[in-house]
Short mmCIF file of C-alpha atoms in Angstrom, two decimals:
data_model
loop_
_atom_site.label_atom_id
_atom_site.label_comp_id
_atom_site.label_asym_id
_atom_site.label_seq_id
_atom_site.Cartn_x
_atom_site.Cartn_y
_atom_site.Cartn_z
CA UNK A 1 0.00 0.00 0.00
CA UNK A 2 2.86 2.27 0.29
CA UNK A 3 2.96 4.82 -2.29
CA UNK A 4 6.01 6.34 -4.96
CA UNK A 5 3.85 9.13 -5.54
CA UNK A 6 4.84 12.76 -4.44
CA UNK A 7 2.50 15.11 -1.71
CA UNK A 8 1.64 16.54 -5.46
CA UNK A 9 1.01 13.91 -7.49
CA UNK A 10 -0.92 12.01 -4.32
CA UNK A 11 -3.02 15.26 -4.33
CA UNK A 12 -3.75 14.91 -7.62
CA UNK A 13 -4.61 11.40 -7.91
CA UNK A 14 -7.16 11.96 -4.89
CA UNK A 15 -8.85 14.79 -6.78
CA UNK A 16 -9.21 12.85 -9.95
CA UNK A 17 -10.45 10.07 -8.02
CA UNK A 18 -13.03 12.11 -6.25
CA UNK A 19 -14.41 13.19 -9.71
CA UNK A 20 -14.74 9.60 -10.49
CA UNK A 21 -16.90 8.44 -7.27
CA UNK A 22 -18.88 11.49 -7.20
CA UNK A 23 -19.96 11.27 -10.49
CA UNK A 24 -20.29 7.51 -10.08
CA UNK A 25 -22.70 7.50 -7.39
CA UNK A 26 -24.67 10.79 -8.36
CA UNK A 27 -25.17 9.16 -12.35
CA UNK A 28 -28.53 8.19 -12.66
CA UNK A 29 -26.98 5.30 -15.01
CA UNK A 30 -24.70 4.11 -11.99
CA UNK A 31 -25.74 5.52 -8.90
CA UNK A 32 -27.27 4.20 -5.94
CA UNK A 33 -30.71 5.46 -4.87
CA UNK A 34 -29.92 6.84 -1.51
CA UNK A 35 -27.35 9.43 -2.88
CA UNK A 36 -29.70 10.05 -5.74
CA UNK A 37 -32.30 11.00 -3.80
CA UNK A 38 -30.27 12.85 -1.45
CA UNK A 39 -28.83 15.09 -4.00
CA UNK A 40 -32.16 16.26 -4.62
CA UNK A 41 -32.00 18.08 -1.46
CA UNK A 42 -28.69 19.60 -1.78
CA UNK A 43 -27.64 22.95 -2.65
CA UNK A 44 -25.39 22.19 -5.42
CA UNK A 45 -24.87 19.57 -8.08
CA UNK A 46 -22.35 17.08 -7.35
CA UNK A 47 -22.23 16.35 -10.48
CA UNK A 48 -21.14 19.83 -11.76
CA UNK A 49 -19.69 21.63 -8.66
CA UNK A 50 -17.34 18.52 -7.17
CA UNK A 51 -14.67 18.72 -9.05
CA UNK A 52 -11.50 17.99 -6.07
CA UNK A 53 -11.21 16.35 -2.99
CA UNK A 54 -11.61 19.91 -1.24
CA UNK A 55 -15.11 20.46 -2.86
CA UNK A 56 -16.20 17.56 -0.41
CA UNK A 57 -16.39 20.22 2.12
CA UNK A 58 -19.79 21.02 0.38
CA UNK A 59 -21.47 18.14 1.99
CA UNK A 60 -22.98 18.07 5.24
CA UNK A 61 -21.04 15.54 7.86
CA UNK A 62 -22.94 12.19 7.25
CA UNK A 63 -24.88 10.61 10.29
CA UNK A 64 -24.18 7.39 10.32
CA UNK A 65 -27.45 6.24 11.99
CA UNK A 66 -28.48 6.76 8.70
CA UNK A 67 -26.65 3.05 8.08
CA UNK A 68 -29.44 1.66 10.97
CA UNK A 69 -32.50 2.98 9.56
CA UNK A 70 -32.10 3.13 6.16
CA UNK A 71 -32.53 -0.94 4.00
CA UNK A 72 -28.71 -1.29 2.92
CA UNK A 73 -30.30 -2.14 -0.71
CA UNK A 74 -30.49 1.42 -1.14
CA UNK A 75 -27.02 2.13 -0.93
CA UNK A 76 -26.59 -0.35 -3.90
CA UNK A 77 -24.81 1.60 -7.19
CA UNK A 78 -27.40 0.75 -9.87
CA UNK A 79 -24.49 -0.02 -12.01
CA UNK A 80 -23.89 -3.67 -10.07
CA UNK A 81 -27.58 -4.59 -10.98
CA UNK A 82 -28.57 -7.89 -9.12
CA UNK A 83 -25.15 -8.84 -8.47
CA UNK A 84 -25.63 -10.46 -4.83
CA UNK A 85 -24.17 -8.79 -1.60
CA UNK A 86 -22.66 -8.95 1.50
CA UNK A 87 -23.96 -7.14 4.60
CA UNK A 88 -21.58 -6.65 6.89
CA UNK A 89 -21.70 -4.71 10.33
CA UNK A 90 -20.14 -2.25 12.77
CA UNK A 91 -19.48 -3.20 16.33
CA UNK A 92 -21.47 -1.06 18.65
CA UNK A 93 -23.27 -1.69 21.77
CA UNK A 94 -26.88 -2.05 21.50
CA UNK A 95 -29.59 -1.95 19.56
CA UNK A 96 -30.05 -1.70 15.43
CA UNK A 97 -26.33 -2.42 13.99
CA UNK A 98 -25.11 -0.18 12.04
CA UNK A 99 -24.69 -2.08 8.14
CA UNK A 100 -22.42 -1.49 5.19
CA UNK A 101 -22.64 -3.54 2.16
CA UNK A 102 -20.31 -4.64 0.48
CA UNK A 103 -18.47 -7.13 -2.82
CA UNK A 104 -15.20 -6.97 -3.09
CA UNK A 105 -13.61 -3.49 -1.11
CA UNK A 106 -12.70 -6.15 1.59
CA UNK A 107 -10.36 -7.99 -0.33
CA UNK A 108 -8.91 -5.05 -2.49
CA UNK A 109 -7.70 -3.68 0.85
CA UNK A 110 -6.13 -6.64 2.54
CA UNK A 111 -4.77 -7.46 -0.69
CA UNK A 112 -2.98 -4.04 -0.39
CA UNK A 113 -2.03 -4.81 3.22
CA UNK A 114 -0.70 -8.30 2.29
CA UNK A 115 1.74 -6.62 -0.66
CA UNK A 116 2.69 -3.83 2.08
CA UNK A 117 4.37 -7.05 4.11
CA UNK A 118 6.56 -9.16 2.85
CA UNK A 119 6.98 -12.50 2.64
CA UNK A 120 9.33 -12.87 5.94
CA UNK A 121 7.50 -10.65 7.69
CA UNK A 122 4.29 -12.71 7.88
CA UNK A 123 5.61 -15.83 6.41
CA UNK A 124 4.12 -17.60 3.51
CA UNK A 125 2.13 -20.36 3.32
CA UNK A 126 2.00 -19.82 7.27
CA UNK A 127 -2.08 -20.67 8.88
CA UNK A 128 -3.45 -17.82 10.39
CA UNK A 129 -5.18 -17.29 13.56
CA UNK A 130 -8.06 -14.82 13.97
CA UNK A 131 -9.41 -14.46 17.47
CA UNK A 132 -11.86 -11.72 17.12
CA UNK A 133 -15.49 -11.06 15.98
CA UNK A 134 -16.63 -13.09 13.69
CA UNK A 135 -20.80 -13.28 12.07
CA UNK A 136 -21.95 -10.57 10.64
CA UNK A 137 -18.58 -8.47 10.92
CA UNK A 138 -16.06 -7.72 7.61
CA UNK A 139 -13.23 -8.43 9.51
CA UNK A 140 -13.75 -12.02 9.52
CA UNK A 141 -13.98 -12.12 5.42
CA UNK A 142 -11.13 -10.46 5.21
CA UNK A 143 -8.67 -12.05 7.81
CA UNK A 144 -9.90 -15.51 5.47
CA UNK A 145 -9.14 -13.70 2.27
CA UNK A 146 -5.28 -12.38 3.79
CA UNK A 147 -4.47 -16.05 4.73
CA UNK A 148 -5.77 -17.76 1.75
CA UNK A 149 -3.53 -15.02 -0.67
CA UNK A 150 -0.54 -15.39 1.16
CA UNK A 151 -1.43 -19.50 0.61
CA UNK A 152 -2.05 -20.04 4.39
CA UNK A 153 -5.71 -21.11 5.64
CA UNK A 154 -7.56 -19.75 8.86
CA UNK A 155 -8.55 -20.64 11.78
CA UNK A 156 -11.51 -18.67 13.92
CA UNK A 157 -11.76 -18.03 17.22
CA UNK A 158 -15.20 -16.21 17.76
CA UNK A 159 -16.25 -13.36 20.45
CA UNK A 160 -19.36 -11.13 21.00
CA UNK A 161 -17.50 -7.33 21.68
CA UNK A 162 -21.34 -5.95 22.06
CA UNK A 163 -21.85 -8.74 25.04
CA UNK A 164 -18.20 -7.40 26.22
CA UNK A 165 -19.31 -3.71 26.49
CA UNK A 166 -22.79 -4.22 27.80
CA UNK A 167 -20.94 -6.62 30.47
CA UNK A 168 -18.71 -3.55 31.39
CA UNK A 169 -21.41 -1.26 31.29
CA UNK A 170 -23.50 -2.68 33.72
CA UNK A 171 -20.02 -3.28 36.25
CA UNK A 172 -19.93 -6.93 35.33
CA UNK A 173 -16.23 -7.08 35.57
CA UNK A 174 -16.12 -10.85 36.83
CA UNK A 175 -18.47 -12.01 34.20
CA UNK A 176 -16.50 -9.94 31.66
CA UNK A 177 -12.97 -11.37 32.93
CA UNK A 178 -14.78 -14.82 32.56
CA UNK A 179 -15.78 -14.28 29.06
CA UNK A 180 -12.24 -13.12 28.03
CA UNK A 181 -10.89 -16.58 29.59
CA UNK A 182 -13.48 -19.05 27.86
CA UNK A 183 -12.04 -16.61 24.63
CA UNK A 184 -8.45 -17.29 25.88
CA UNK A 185 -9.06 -20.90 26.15
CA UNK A 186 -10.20 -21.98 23.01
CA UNK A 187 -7.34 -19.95 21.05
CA UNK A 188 -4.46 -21.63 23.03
CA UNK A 189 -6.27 -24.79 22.43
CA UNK A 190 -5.83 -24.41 18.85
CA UNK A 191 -2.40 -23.27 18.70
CA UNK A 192 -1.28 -26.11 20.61
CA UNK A 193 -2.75 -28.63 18.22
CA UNK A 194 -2.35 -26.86 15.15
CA UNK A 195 0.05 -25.06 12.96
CA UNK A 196 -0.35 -21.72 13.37
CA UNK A 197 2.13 -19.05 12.27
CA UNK A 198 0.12 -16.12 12.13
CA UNK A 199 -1.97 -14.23 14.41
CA UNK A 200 -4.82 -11.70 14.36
CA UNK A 201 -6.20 -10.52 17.35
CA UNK A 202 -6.73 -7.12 19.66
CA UNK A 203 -4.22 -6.48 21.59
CA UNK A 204 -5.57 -6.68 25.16
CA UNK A 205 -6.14 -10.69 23.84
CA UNK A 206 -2.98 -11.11 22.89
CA UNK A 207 -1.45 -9.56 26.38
CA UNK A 208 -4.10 -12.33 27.77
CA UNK A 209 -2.91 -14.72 25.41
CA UNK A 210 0.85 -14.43 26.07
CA UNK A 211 0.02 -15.22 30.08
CA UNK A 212 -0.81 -18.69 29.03
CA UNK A 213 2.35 -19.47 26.66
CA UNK A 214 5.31 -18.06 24.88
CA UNK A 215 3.90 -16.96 21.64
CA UNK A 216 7.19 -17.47 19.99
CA UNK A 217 8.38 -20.48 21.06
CA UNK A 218 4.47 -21.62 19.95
CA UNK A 219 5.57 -21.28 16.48
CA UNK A 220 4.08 -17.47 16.01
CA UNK A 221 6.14 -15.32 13.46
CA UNK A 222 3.48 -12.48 12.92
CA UNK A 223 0.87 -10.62 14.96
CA UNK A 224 -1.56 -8.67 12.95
CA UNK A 225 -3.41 -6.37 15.95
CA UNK A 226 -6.11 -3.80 16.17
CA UNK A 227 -9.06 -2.55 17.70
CA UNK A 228 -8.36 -0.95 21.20
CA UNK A 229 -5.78 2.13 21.93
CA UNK A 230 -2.18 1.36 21.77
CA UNK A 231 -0.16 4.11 23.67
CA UNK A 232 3.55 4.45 23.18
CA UNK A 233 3.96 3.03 26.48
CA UNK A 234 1.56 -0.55 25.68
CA UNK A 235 3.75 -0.49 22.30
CA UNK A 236 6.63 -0.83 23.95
CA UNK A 237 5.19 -3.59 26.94
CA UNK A 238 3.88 -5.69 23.51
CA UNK A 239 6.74 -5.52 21.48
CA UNK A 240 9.33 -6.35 24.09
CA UNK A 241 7.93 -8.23 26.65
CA UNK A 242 4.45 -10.08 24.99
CA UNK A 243 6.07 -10.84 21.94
CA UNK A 244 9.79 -11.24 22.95
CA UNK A 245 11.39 -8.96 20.87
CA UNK A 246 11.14 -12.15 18.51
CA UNK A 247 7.73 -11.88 16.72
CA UNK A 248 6.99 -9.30 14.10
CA UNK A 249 4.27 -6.74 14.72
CA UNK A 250 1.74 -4.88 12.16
CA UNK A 251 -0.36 -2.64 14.55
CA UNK A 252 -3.46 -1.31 12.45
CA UNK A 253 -6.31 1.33 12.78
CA UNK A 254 -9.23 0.04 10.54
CA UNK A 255 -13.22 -0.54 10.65
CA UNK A 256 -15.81 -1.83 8.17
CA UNK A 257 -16.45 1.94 6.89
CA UNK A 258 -13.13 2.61 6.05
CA UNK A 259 -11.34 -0.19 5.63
CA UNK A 260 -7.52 -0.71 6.67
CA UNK A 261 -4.99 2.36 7.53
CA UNK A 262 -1.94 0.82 7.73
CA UNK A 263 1.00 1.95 10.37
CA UNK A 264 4.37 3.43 8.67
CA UNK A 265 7.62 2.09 9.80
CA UNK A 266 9.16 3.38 12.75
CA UNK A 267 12.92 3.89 14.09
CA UNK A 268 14.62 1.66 16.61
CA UNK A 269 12.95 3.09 19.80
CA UNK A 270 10.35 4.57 18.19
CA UNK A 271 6.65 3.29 19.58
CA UNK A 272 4.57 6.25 19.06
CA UNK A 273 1.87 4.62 16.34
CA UNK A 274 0.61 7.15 13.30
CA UNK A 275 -1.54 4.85 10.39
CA UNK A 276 -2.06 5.99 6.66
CA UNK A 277 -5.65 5.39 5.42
CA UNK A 278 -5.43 3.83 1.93
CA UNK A 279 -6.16 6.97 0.08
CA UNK A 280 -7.84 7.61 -2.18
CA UNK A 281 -9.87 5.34 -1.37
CA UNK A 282 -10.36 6.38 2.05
CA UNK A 283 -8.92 9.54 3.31
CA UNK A 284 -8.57 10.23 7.23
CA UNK A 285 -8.43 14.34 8.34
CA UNK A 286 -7.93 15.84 11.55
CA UNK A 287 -10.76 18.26 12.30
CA UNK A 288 -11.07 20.91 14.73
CA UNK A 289 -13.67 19.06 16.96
CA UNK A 290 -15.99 22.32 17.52
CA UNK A 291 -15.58 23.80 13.85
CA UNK A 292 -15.02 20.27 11.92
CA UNK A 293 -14.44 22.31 8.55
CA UNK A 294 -11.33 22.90 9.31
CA UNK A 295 -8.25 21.27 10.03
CA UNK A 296 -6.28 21.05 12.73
CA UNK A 297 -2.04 22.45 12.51
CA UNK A 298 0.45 19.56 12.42
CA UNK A 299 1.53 17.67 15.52
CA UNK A 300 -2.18 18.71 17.79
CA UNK A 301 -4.65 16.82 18.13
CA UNK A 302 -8.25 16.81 16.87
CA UNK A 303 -11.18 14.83 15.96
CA UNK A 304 -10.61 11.89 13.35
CA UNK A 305 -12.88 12.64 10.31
CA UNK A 306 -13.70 9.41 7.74
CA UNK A 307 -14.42 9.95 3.77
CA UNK A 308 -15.07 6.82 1.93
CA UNK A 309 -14.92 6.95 -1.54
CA UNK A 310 -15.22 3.17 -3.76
CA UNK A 311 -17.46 2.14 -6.21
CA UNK A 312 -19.43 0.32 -3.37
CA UNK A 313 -19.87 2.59 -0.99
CA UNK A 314 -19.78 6.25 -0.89
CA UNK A 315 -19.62 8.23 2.62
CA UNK A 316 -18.62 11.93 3.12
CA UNK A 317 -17.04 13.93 5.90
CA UNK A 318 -18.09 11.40 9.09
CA UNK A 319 -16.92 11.95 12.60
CA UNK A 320 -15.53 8.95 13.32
CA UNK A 321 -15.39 8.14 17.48
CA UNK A 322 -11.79 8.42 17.85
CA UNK A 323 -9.17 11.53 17.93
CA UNK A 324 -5.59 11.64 17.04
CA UNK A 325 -2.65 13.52 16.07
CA UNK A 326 -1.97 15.06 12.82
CA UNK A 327 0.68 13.29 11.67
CA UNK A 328 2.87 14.91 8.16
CA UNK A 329 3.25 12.50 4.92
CA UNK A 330 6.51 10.44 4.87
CA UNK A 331 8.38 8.42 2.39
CA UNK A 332 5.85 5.72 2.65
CA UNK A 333 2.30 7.63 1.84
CA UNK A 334 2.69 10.82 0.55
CA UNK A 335 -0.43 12.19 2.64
CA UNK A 336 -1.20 12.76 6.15
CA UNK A 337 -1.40 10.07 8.72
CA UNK A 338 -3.08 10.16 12.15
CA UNK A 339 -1.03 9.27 15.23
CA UNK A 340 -1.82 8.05 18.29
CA UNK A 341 -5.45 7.31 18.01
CA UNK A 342 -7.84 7.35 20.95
CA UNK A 343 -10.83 8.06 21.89
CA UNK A 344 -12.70 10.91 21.45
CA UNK A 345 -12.59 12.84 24.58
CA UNK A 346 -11.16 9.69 26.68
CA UNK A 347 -9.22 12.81 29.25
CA UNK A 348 -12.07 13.98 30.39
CA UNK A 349 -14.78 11.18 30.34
CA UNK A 350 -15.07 7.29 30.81
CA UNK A 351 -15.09 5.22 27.15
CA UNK A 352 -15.66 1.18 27.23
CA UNK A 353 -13.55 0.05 24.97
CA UNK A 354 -14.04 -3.68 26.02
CA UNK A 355 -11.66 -6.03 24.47
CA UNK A 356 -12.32 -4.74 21.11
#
């Protein structure tokens, strides 16, 4: 996924890209019906008055409970026809999910992750592990589709993260702690009695994991991890004492509406994270959380803003939950990244993050 383009020429190559999804969606010969009928309301014509990534700034932020209440057949491009569908869904707590659909965006970016890392780094032909949340969610698609590319197969290890939450929410620490064992239990099971050489899990499971058994001498060469906050300081712990110093480590910020941002290299000693959403299909801002127009200087933080742009799904300008440092482009991607990601508002109120 890393990129030889310039700052310029990435600019450019998000602009013309944006012109291509805009007018994709907003066709009446190829978009879907949601967006058609929504630009009926506007006050401009995508069509006619998008014409760079900037011009995005002429769309309201998107509410994403519109993805509860609206049928996810309406967010189908008219352009796939009858071609059938996945429906996949966000985590959350309670209630109505939150659902994307979806055909192949899954595998386009984990294809791009699994190019990104090379062959030693998670080896091939190695089985994975996945030991996350499986059903409904994308993740569990895509972890399948990274193994069988890389000519490994996977193995699942299913958990509930809404049952986590609600478990924390209501103080059910014990019950929660129990939970994370019977999850604990079943994935050490399986790497003792099969040949596992890869791993993808959060990384509160793998700390949990690593208590049981040396990951290493298990036969582990790379841990694929994501889903909670990873401070410079956790970094560190999982790096050099969970893992050994001997396993290799992709750390990851992703989600079923944007996909996979993937971290950039860093320096011996280095363990502050920043990721680098796989523009242009996805591009990540930092937003001045009371005035989300505009963006916030280098090196502060600010609110994490999501724009989806594929020929599956289209989604402008949302707020995601999380906030994070503006991070500059480097020699990897040529655009900016987000750095140590968090959530929004954790210093001055209580977020359940669960185990997921």
């Amino acid at each position: 996924m890393s990129s030889p383009l310039t700052p310029e020429q990435a600019s450019a190559e998000l602009d013309a890209h944006t012109r291509e999804m805009v007018r994709w969606h907003f066709s009446p010969e190829t978009g879907c019906p949601y967006w058609l009928d929504r630009a009926k309301t506007f006050g401009f014509d995508p069509l006619e008055d998008v014409q760079c990534f900037a011009d995005i700034s002429k769309f309201d932020l998107f509410d994403d409970e519109i993805l509860r209440k609206e049928d996810p057949a309406r967010f189908i491009p008219k352009a796939f026809g009858d071609r059938p569908y996945n429906v996949f869904e966000t985590g959350g707590t309670t209630g109505m999910p939150k659902q994307r659909i979806g055909w192949d965006d899954y595998k386009t970016d984990y294809t791009e992750f699994s190019d990104h890392y090379g062959p030693d780094f998670f080896p091939s032909k190695a089985n994975w592990l996945m030991v996350g949340p499986t059903g409904p969610r994308r993740l569990r698609m895509a972890i399948e589709h990274l193994a069988n590319i890389r000519g490994g197969a996977c193995y699942f290890i299913d958990l509930d993260p809404r049952w986590v939450k609600r478990l924390i929410g209501m103080g059910e620490m014990k019950m929660a702690k129990l939970y994370q064992e019977h999850v604990i239990d079943q994935a050490a099971t399986i790497i003792r009695h099969r040949d596992i050489g890869c791993l993808f899990t959060t990384p509160k499971l793998l700390e949990s994991l690593a208590e049981r058994m040396s990951l290493a001498d298990a036969g582990i060469r790379g841990v694929f991890a994501g889903g909670t906050t990873m401070t410079p300081q956790y970094v560190r712990f999982i790096e050099e004492e969970v893992l050994e110093g001997k396993i290799n480590f992709a750390p990851t910020y992703g989600n079923t509406l944007m996909g996979l941002a993937i971290s950039k290299k860093r320096g011996p000693g280095e363990y502050s994270l920043t990721y680098h959403a796989p523009q242009p299909r996805a591009v990540l801002r930092i937003v001045n959380p009371d005035a989300p127009e505009e963006l916030m200087p280098y090196d502060e933080y600010g609110r994490v803003e999501l724009t989806t742009m594929t020929k599956e799904f289209f989604m402008p300008r949302f707020l995601e939950r999380d906030e994070a440092i503006r991070r500059r482009p480097c020699d990897e991607f040529p655009w900016d990244g987000v750095g140590d990601v968090r959530p929004f508002q954790s210093g001055t109120k209580t977020v359940i993050e669960g185990v997921y």
